[in-house]
PDB file of C-alpha atoms in Angstrom:
ATOM      1  CA  MET A   1      12.970  -3.030  -2.501  1.00 90.00           C
ATOM      2  CA  SER A   2      10.801  -2.122   0.463  1.00 96.00           C
ATOM      3  CA  ARG A   3      11.763   1.377   1.780  1.00 97.00           C
ATOM      4  CA  LEU A   4      10.688   3.645   4.550  1.00 98.00           C
ATOM      5  CA  VAL A   5      11.408   7.406   4.582  1.00 98.00           C
ATOM      6  CA  VAL A   6      10.240   9.375   7.612  1.00 98.00           C
ATOM      7  CA  MET A   7       9.954  13.178   7.446  1.00 98.00           C
ATOM      8  CA  PRO A   8       8.322  15.929   9.550  1.00 98.00           C
ATOM      9  CA  ASP A   9       4.943  16.772   7.926  1.00 98.00           C
ATOM     10  CA  SER A  10       5.998  20.432   7.820  1.00 97.00           C
ATOM     11  CA  SER A  11       9.418  19.788   6.204  1.00 96.00           C
ATOM     12  CA  PRO A  12       9.419  17.123   3.392  1.00 96.00           C
ATOM     13  CA  SER A  13      13.179  17.606   2.721  1.00 94.00           C
ATOM     14  CA  SER A  14      14.232  16.945   6.358  1.00 96.00           C
ATOM     15  CA  VAL A  15      14.615  13.149   6.419  1.00 96.00           C
ATOM     16  CA  VAL A  16      14.522  11.607   9.962  1.00 96.00           C
ATOM     17  CA  LEU A  17      14.893   8.019   8.730  1.00 98.00           C
ATOM     18  CA  ASP A  18      15.565   6.400   5.331  1.00 97.00           C
ATOM     19  CA  SER A  19      15.832   2.648   5.447  1.00 97.00           C
ATOM     20  CA  THR A  20      15.510  -0.425   3.305  1.00 97.00           C
ATOM     21  CA  ASP A  21      16.205  -2.781   6.243  1.00 98.00           C
ATOM     22  CA  PHE A  22      13.053  -4.820   6.725  1.00 97.00           C
ATOM     23  CA  ALA A  23      13.422  -5.192  10.510  1.00 97.00           C
ATOM     24  CA  GLU A  24      14.149  -1.544  11.058  1.00 98.00           C
ATOM     25  CA  ILE A  25      11.112  -0.600   8.949  1.00 98.00           C
ATOM     26  CA  ALA A  26       8.820  -2.870  10.959  1.00 98.00           C
ATOM     27  CA  ARG A  27      10.259  -1.423  14.229  1.00 98.00           C
ATOM     28  CA  ALA A  28       9.754   2.145  13.084  1.00 98.00           C
ATOM     29  CA  LEU A  29       6.168   1.483  12.078  1.00 98.00           C
ATOM     30  CA  ALA A  30       5.077  -0.463  15.197  1.00 98.00           C
ATOM     31  CA  PRO A  31       4.706   2.589  17.485  1.00 98.00           C
ATOM     32  CA  ILE A  32       2.133   4.106  15.183  1.00 98.00           C
ATOM     33  CA  GLY A  33       0.073   0.929  15.118  1.00 98.00           C
ATOM     34  CA  VAL A  34       1.212  -0.207  11.559  1.00 98.00           C
ATOM     35  CA  VAL A  35       2.084  -3.881  11.105  1.00 98.00           C
ATOM     36  CA  PHE A  36       4.620  -4.752   8.495  1.00 98.00           C
ATOM     37  CA  GLU A  37       5.385  -8.333   7.557  1.00 97.00           C
ATOM     38  CA  ARG A  38       6.942 -10.447   4.852  1.00 96.00           C
ATOM     39  CA  TRP A  39       5.113 -13.376   3.413  1.00 93.00           C
ATOM     40  CA  SER A  40       6.070 -16.194   0.995  1.00 86.00           C
ATOM     41  CA  ALA A  41       3.798 -17.983  -1.419  1.00 80.00           C
ATOM     42  CA  GLU A  42       2.983 -21.542  -0.675  1.00 76.00           C
ATOM     43  CA  HIS A  43       3.549 -22.317  -4.430  1.00 71.00           C
ATOM     44  CA  GLU A  44       4.707 -20.383  -7.464  1.00 75.00           C
ATOM     45  CA  LEU A  45       2.379 -18.102  -9.418  1.00 77.00           C
ATOM     46  CA  ASP A  46       2.506 -17.177 -13.010  1.00 76.00           C
ATOM     47  CA  GLY A  47       1.813 -13.625 -14.181  1.00 73.00           C
ATOM     48  CA  ALA A  48      -1.624 -14.558 -15.355  1.00 77.00           C
ATOM     49  CA  ALA A  49      -2.828 -16.059 -12.088  1.00 84.00           C
ATOM     50  CA  ASP A  50      -6.424 -15.180 -11.345  1.00 89.00           C
ATOM     51  CA  GLN A  51      -7.955 -14.251  -7.994  1.00 92.00           C
ATOM     52  CA  ASP A  52      -8.544 -17.940  -6.962  1.00 93.00           C
ATOM     53  CA  ALA A  53      -4.937 -18.903  -7.786  1.00 91.00           C
ATOM     54  CA  VAL A  54      -3.518 -15.944  -5.909  1.00 93.00           C
ATOM     55  CA  LEU A  55      -5.667 -16.594  -2.766  1.00 94.00           C
ATOM     56  CA  ALA A  56      -4.656 -20.324  -2.882  1.00 91.00           C
ATOM     57  CA  ALA A  57      -0.972 -19.469  -3.059  1.00 91.00           C
ATOM     58  CA  TYR A  58      -1.243 -17.561   0.198  1.00 93.00           C
ATOM     59  CA  ALA A  59      -4.076 -19.585   1.749  1.00 93.00           C
ATOM     60  CA  SER A  60      -2.555 -19.958   5.289  1.00 93.00           C
ATOM     61  CA  GLN A  61      -1.805 -16.273   5.594  1.00 95.00           C
ATOM     62  CA  VAL A  62      -5.205 -15.244   4.135  1.00 96.00           C
ATOM     63  CA  ASP A  63      -7.035 -17.561   6.489  1.00 97.00           C
ATOM     64  CA  ARG A  64      -5.012 -16.142   9.481  1.00 96.00           C
ATOM     65  CA  ILE A  65      -6.000 -12.544   8.611  1.00 97.00           C
ATOM     66  CA  LYS A  66      -9.683 -13.508   7.921  1.00 97.00           C
ATOM     67  CA  LEU A  67      -9.763 -15.033  11.460  1.00 97.00           C
ATOM     68  CA  GLN A  68      -8.544 -11.691  12.846  1.00 96.00           C
ATOM     69  CA  GLY A  69     -11.824 -10.055  11.741  1.00 96.00           C
ATOM     70  CA  TYR A  70     -11.352  -9.451   8.042  1.00 97.00           C
ATOM     71  CA  PRO A  71     -13.794 -11.917   6.358  1.00 96.00           C
ATOM     72  CA  THR A  72     -13.987 -10.071   2.940  1.00 94.00           C
ATOM     73  CA  VAL A  73     -11.021 -10.646   0.680  1.00 96.00           C
ATOM     74  CA  ASP A  74     -10.317  -9.755  -2.899  1.00 94.00           C
ATOM     75  CA  VAL A  75      -7.409  -9.368  -5.323  1.00 94.00           C
ATOM     76  CA  VAL A  76      -6.820  -6.158  -7.214  1.00 91.00           C
ATOM     77  CA  ARG A  77      -4.423  -6.012 -10.150  1.00 88.00           C
ATOM     78  CA  LEU A  78      -3.252  -3.102 -12.142  1.00 86.00           C
ATOM     79  CA  ALA A  79      -0.763  -4.008 -14.836  1.00 79.00           C
ATOM     80  CA  GLY A  80      -0.523  -3.556 -18.510  1.00 71.00           C
ATOM     81  CA  ASP A  81       1.485  -2.387 -21.442  1.00 71.00           C
ATOM     82  CA  THR A  82       3.011   0.826 -20.176  1.00 72.00           C
ATOM     83  CA  ASP A  83       3.514   1.988 -23.818  1.00 77.00           C
ATOM     84  CA  ASP A  84      -0.286   1.691 -24.359  1.00 83.00           C
ATOM     85  CA  ASP A  85      -1.999   5.074 -24.151  1.00 86.00           C
ATOM     86  CA  ALA A  86      -5.312   3.552 -23.120  1.00 88.00           C
ATOM     87  CA  PHE A  87      -3.746   1.644 -20.266  1.00 87.00           C
ATOM     88  CA  LEU A  88      -1.834   4.688 -19.071  1.00 86.00           C
ATOM     89  CA  ALA A  89      -5.057   6.779 -19.173  1.00 89.00           C
ATOM     90  CA  ARG A  90      -6.935   4.194 -17.033  1.00 87.00           C
ATOM     91  CA  ALA A  91      -3.926   3.945 -14.734  1.00 86.00           C
ATOM     92  CA  ALA A  92      -3.767   7.739 -14.315  1.00 88.00           C
ATOM     93  CA  GLU A  93      -7.411   7.794 -13.410  1.00 89.00           C
ATOM     94  CA  ALA A  94      -6.964   4.998 -10.832  1.00 86.00           C
ATOM     95  CA  ARG A  95      -3.823   6.652  -9.395  1.00 89.00           C
ATOM     96  CA  GLY A  96      -5.641   9.979  -9.016  1.00 89.00           C
ATOM     97  CA  LYS A  97      -8.328   8.464  -6.773  1.00 87.00           C
ATOM     98  CA  PHE A  98      -6.031   8.072  -3.782  1.00 90.00           C
ATOM     99  CA  LEU A  99      -3.284  10.636  -4.259  1.00 95.00           C
ATOM    100  CA  ALA A 100      -4.944  13.135  -1.908  1.00 95.00           C
ATOM    101  CA  GLU A 101      -4.798  12.711   1.826  1.00 97.00           C
ATOM    102  CA  HIS A 102      -7.763  10.663   3.231  1.00 96.00           C
ATOM    103  CA  THR A 103      -8.812   8.221   5.833  1.00 96.00           C
ATOM    104  CA  HIS A 104     -10.955   5.067   5.926  1.00 94.00           C
ATOM    105  CA  ASP A 105     -13.622   3.753   8.286  1.00 93.00           C
ATOM    106  CA  ASP A 106     -11.947   0.325   8.090  1.00 94.00           C
ATOM    107  CA  ASP A 107      -8.384  -0.676   8.627  1.00 96.00           C
ATOM    108  CA  GLU A 108      -6.357  -0.782   5.408  1.00 95.00           C
ATOM    109  CA  VAL A 109      -4.995  -4.288   5.189  1.00 97.00           C
ATOM    110  CA  ARG A 110      -2.985  -5.112   2.045  1.00 97.00           C
ATOM    111  CA  PHE A 111      -0.560  -7.730   0.772  1.00 97.00           C
ATOM    112  CA  PHE A 112       1.482  -7.126  -2.307  1.00 95.00           C
ATOM    113  CA  VAL A 113       1.686 -10.237  -4.495  1.00 93.00           C
ATOM    114  CA  GLU A 114       3.658  -8.516  -7.210  1.00 91.00           C
ATOM    115  CA  GLY A 115       4.799  -5.107  -8.117  1.00 91.00           C
ATOM    116  CA  SER A 116       4.896  -2.211  -5.725  1.00 94.00           C
ATOM    117  CA  GLY A 117       3.232   0.955  -4.456  1.00 96.00           C
ATOM    118  CA  ALA A 118       3.798   3.592  -1.736  1.00 98.00           C
ATOM    119  CA  PHE A 119       1.653   4.428   1.332  1.00 98.00           C
ATOM    120  CA  TYR A 120       2.209   7.825   2.868  1.00 98.00           C
ATOM    121  CA  LEU A 121       1.054   7.805   6.488  1.00 98.00           C
ATOM    122  CA  ARG A 122       0.646  11.052   8.415  1.00 98.00           C
ATOM    123  CA  VAL A 123       0.913  10.352  12.109  1.00 98.00           C
ATOM    124  CA  ASP A 124       2.256  12.404  15.018  1.00 97.00           C
ATOM    125  CA  SER A 125       3.340  15.414  12.829  1.00 98.00           C
ATOM    126  CA  LYS A 126       5.352  13.060  10.617  1.00 98.00           C
ATOM    127  CA  VAL A 127       4.868  11.492   7.178  1.00 98.00           C
ATOM    128  CA  PHE A 128       5.953   7.814   6.879  1.00 98.00           C
ATOM    129  CA  ALA A 129       6.553   7.134   3.140  1.00 98.00           C
ATOM    130  CA  LEU A 130       6.448   3.314   2.921  1.00 98.00           C
ATOM    131  CA  VAL A 131       7.190   1.637  -0.436  1.00 98.00           C
ATOM    132  CA  CYS A 132       5.737  -1.796  -0.472  1.00 97.00           C
ATOM    133  CA  GLU A 133       6.922  -4.519  -2.863  1.00 95.00           C
ATOM    134  CA  ALA A 134       5.997  -8.125  -3.657  1.00 93.00           C
ATOM    135  CA  GLY A 135       5.969 -10.084  -0.415  1.00 95.00           C
ATOM    136  CA  ASP A 136       5.089  -7.166   1.817  1.00 97.00           C
ATOM    137  CA  TYR A 137       2.016  -7.246   4.141  1.00 97.00           C
ATOM    138  CA  VAL A 138       0.855  -3.962   5.654  1.00 98.00           C
ATOM    139  CA  PHE A 139      -1.819  -3.136   8.208  1.00 98.00           C
ATOM    140  CA  VAL A 140      -2.765   0.500   8.623  1.00 98.00           C
ATOM    141  CA  PRO A 141      -5.213   1.343  11.420  1.00 98.00           C
ATOM    142  CA  LYS A 142      -8.538   2.857  10.429  1.00 96.00           C
ATOM    143  CA  ASN A 143      -8.753   6.690  10.481  1.00 96.00           C
ATOM    144  CA  THR A 144      -5.040   7.022   9.809  1.00 98.00           C
ATOM    145  CA  ARG A 145      -4.400  10.042   7.518  1.00 98.00           C
ATOM    146  CA  HIS A 146      -2.734   8.706   4.429  1.00 98.00           C
ATOM    147  CA  TRP A 147      -2.462   8.659   0.647  1.00 97.00           C
ATOM    148  CA  PHE A 148      -1.350   6.000  -1.807  1.00 97.00           C
ATOM    149  CA  ASP A 149       0.751   6.435  -4.937  1.00 96.00           C
ATOM    150  CA  MET A 150       1.172   3.600  -7.512  1.00 94.00           C
ATOM    151  CA  GLY A 151       3.291   5.670  -9.848  1.00 92.00           C
ATOM    152  CA  THR A 152       2.830   6.845 -13.434  1.00 89.00           C
ATOM    153  CA  ARG A 153       3.439   3.347 -14.827  1.00 87.00           C
ATOM    154  CA  PRO A 154       1.755   1.146 -12.173  1.00 89.00           C
ATOM    155  CA  ARG A 155       2.227  -2.568 -11.912  1.00 88.00           C
ATOM    156  CA  PHE A 156       0.959  -4.438  -8.875  1.00 90.00           C
ATOM    157  CA  THR A 157      -1.251  -7.171  -7.651  1.00 91.00           C
ATOM    158  CA  ALA A 158      -2.492  -6.980  -4.087  1.00 94.00           C
ATOM    159  CA  ILE A 159      -4.728  -8.963  -1.773  1.00 96.00           C
ATOM    160  CA  ARG A 160      -7.116  -6.651   0.083  1.00 95.00           C
ATOM    161  CA  PHE A 161      -8.834  -7.535   3.350  1.00 96.00           C
ATOM    162  CA  PHE A 162     -11.909  -5.881   4.794  1.00 95.00           C
ATOM    163  CA  ALA A 163     -13.782  -5.961   8.074  1.00 95.00           C
ATOM    164  CA  ILE A 164     -16.591  -3.933   6.492  1.00 90.00           C
ATOM    165  CA  PRO A 165     -16.667  -3.861   2.638  1.00 78.00           C
ATOM    166  CA  GLU A 166     -17.766  -0.281   2.400  1.00 79.00           C
ATOM    167  CA  GLY A 167     -14.941   0.767   4.761  1.00 74.00           C
ATOM    168  CA  TRP A 168     -12.487   1.176   1.896  1.00 78.00           C
ATOM    169  CA  VAL A 169     -14.230   4.345   0.647  1.00 86.00           C
ATOM    170  CA  GLY A 170     -11.901   7.297   1.187  1.00 88.00           C
ATOM    171  CA  ARG A 171     -12.876  10.244   3.351  1.00 93.00           C
ATOM    172  CA  PHE A 172     -10.753  13.070   1.947  1.00 95.00           C
ATOM    173  CA  THR A 173      -9.335  15.555   4.368  1.00 96.00           C
ATOM    174  CA  GLY A 174      -9.042  18.483   1.947  1.00 96.00           C
ATOM    175  CA  ASP A 175      -5.464  19.030   2.989  1.00 97.00           C
ATOM    176  CA  SER A 176      -2.987  19.444   0.018  1.00 96.00           C
ATOM    177  CA  ILE A 177      -0.038  17.894   1.957  1.00 97.00           C
ATOM    178  CA  ALA A 178       0.516  15.113  -0.538  1.00 96.00           C
ATOM    179  CA  GLU A 179       1.469  17.598  -3.165  1.00 95.00           C
ATOM    180  CA  SER A 180       4.535  18.563  -1.016  1.00 96.00           C
ATOM    181  CA  PHE A 181       6.147  15.132  -0.781  1.00 97.00           C
ATOM    182  CA  ALA A 182       8.169  13.032  -3.226  1.00 96.00           C
ATOM    183  CA  THR A 183       6.008  10.912  -5.509  1.00 96.00           C
ATOM    184  CA  TYR A 184       6.328   7.131  -5.784  1.00 96.00           C
ATOM    185  CA  ASP A 185       8.322   7.583  -8.949  1.00 95.00           C
ATOM    186  CA  GLN A 186      10.797   9.843  -7.147  1.00 95.00           C
ATOM    187  CA  LEU A 187      11.044   7.418  -4.169  1.00 95.00           C
ATOM    188  CA  VAL A 188      11.892   4.383  -6.301  1.00 93.00           C
ATOM    189  CA  GLY A 189      13.544   6.061  -9.249  1.00 87.00           C
ATOM    190  CA  ALA A 190      12.003   6.569 -12.671  1.00 51.00           C
ATOM    191  CA  GLY A 191      13.741   3.490 -14.236  1.00 42.00           C
ATOM    192  CA  ARG A 192      11.957   0.757 -12.245  1.00 42.00           C
TER     193      ARG A 192
END
């Protein structure tokens, strides 16, 4: 379930807002320039759908975003047997890449086809912890301080949109703030 938890960046235990209401989440994110939408597939996908099938299932939405200045599109999938040590090692390495606070030179534009993950956005002395799930589209403006947590047993497929392909490279701030806030696993509960 989509969820937004807002906390002062200096006090992770002081919750200002905790909501699973989609409209309330979208309203809370709008003032910081974040767009949050819900999309539906134009046809059903099976779990083995490749990049072309995923993009075809969301063709009208993908075309709309491309016309807004994001011509490069790809599909990223991280899923596997969560009892397999090799998969978990690869997942831990992937997870570790974006757990520290960073920014990007490009807007972060993502749509979750399946699974879930959490964006932590640091804006105006607050942290907005946004759990995105299948059907959620999120637009985060470039240069927004944030981190992303996919959890210790990740499972997600997402469509990524880029204005400039090299813009996805993280510029790490060196701030350890991410270590002070609840992890994805803590936000969604370990038994997902």
